[in-house]
């Protein structure tokens, strides 16, 4: 249980830059998710934390102490890998016990700790099975128990759920969060799955091309993404042209709202608007000539229904309505679109550039 | 109202897993020790071959060899004499025929069996696998005693022919042939192929020869190549039954002409290695692994 | 439905019958006769022949063969494993891996006559290496380094033992995941500790299985031993003696008895190997 700082980390592999001036501050007991597409450097960051890779520049501080010279085996961290990496020649119990044996803990204490770990990870009936006799979810539970049994100063999780199927993924995700809270262990969780990250993290760091684009609590990240990449990576957005008006506010879909950056009055720009932030209104048939939007497709997704509306030409927009509201609309209806009243902020993708017409 | 151009931006598909950047190697000092070890192995591999080539092609007795004579006396004469020897030519012909016959017999017995087992009764596979390992427990040097005790006494005319070796060679090719075929059949999901083809109305013969066999061509080639290498190298059985195959004739010939004998042996070895190496390589390129160990 | 089953069964018999008949006639029948004769020397049940086959010079033969096979299996096994471990982590030079793979596939099959010739030209009385060593004042045969000496034979046998072990170990060594090493490290284990607790136990079954394969491979090798020294006291060469000298009555039973022992030895090795192999498979499966 420690605070960890990564300061100005740079790492190159040959000619490609994995991390460029990467900094991250983690407070004690916090769960941080590093989220990003493949090759964004999130795993490299984790491996530098673990000590498997050496940074070309920058420092890793644990409780304010530089750990650059410490090999992985002296860092007292715990780690869970995507491929479980349980030792195949040991039972679940022996796997969990391994770190304690290395620490030269006595047999009584080992037994106590292992029993507790088996208990908290609900592995009771599987304790004496070998990894190849267990399911993926059970194996990852053992891996988790093995990692926290040694009371690590920090827990590193490298895409721990990616190899599991959807249902197991969700339960285990919540279990990881529960255990992390219970043990209060500072945790970095690397994933490419935004739902996973938003669901369990205290803060989510979105990475792209070796940089941390934004780090914030899940809700803030979703509602106030700082730039186009974050907006696009988290959830779904429509790119909508806007014009800056008085006071730097942006005119978007008939409303005037604050942007992630103020616009010079008169400037043209494109802003990101989430599908659920758009409302639709029916247009009476006799006004049909004025209508610009037509419902092209609807798909029922359970609590929400996703509509695709198209304007003139190839221009399209995605709108998510609560399924109860969506019943009012059907394929081919002519509608008007507007920004919902409760939306007070949009993310500016480009400002002052005249948006080009791009097909969906 | 400035809603002329509206574009949907949805996050693209994100590939699962992340082989982040180039390498995942951990920090390790590259060993000079490793290089030394590899060089020692390379020397051990190369020196006997070089020594053999020198003996075969350099007409200078080793006792007279000195640094200034390294480049003198090289010729291919020994090799020419050896490969024009009528005994060697006859033995080569016999051995090549044995290769072909052993391959044909082996495949005739095992190919249908392996296919039918795989598509109709896969539960028999372990049994078949065990039976095809039997020849491996009874190697030539052991079986030859049994053959002498049985066939020599009861059907002497059978062992009189050079081609009496064929069934035995087919036998010893079984362990790796069956394994190659079995692996090939499993790799192409033969049972699904069979069911798909049958559901489209193909007859059993059509399925086997038009669908399955072409798809396990690589496995068949691998099995055939290994059989050929085995037959071309087998000495014990042929020698003890007094057959004149290439390996036994080579030993005879070497007694009267050591230089030519070694040249011939080197040529045979190189050709076998080259052929086998090419087969292995072409199969590897197609993503197939060749198990040469017979297990 | 029933007619189809009947036809299927007929098909099964059609492909199984020739195979079964073939194996029975050419393998099982001669083997059974040998084993039967081995336990009925002179026509009556008894263990005389089996006893004689492991006494006197024949005992020496078994001892020599087991020593030679064992030694070459252990040394070849260790070098083969080291080779597999060494090249596993090497990416450059790029040609190394495919060359090594092809070479071992070929060299493990070599053995036999050409290999014996190659070593005669290297460490024989007229061998280049013998001459070279003599040049610096070392008499190689004093150290048993001649194609007929024990260590000479070991050196020759290693030529096919090492690549064979390399091939056998490759799947197991490739099955060692780098994350096992990393998982052990982050749990505080040193490199040595990792090998002791994880690496060695994982490789052990296939290493032992491989060593057994090498043992059998060397034990039954005939051509190399025969060309190097036809009168050597090794089991395969003794079988030849007995077989070619079977005019003397009773010798035939002796040959049968030797073969019976050999088959017993090989069968035992095979069973042990299969068990070890199965264990490796469950561990290294992804």
PDB file of C-alpha atoms in Angstrom, chain C residues 35-50 253:
ATOM      1  CA  UNK C  35       9.937 -65.035 -26.927  1.00  0.00           C
ATOM      2  CA  UNK C  36       8.473 -68.519 -26.811  1.00  0.00           C
ATOM      3  CA  UNK C  37      11.750 -70.125 -27.766  1.00  0.00           C
ATOM      4  CA  UNK C  38      13.585 -67.963 -25.267  1.00  0.00           C
ATOM      5  CA  UNK C  39      11.613 -69.507 -22.411  1.00  0.00           C
ATOM      6  CA  UNK C  40      11.646 -73.031 -23.865  1.00  0.00           C
ATOM      7  CA  UNK C  41      15.311 -73.681 -24.633  1.00  0.00           C
ATOM      8  CA  UNK C  42      15.776 -77.104 -26.211  1.00  0.00           C
ATOM      9  CA  UNK C  43      12.033 -77.596 -26.314  1.00  0.00           C
ATOM     10  CA  UNK C  44      11.325 -77.571 -22.576  1.00  0.00           C
ATOM     11  CA  UNK C  45      10.237 -74.732 -20.371  1.00  0.00           C
ATOM     12  CA  UNK C  46      13.148 -73.155 -18.528  1.00  0.00           C
ATOM     13  CA  UNK C  47      15.138 -70.043 -17.818  1.00  0.00           C
ATOM     14  CA  UNK C  48      18.583 -71.463 -18.767  1.00  0.00           C
ATOM     15  CA  UNK C  49      18.798 -69.473 -21.973  1.00  0.00           C
ATOM     16  CA  UNK C  50      17.602 -66.284 -20.338  1.00  0.00           C
ATOM     17  CA  UNK C 253      18.143 -70.252 -28.062  1.00  0.00           C
TER      18      UNK C 253
END
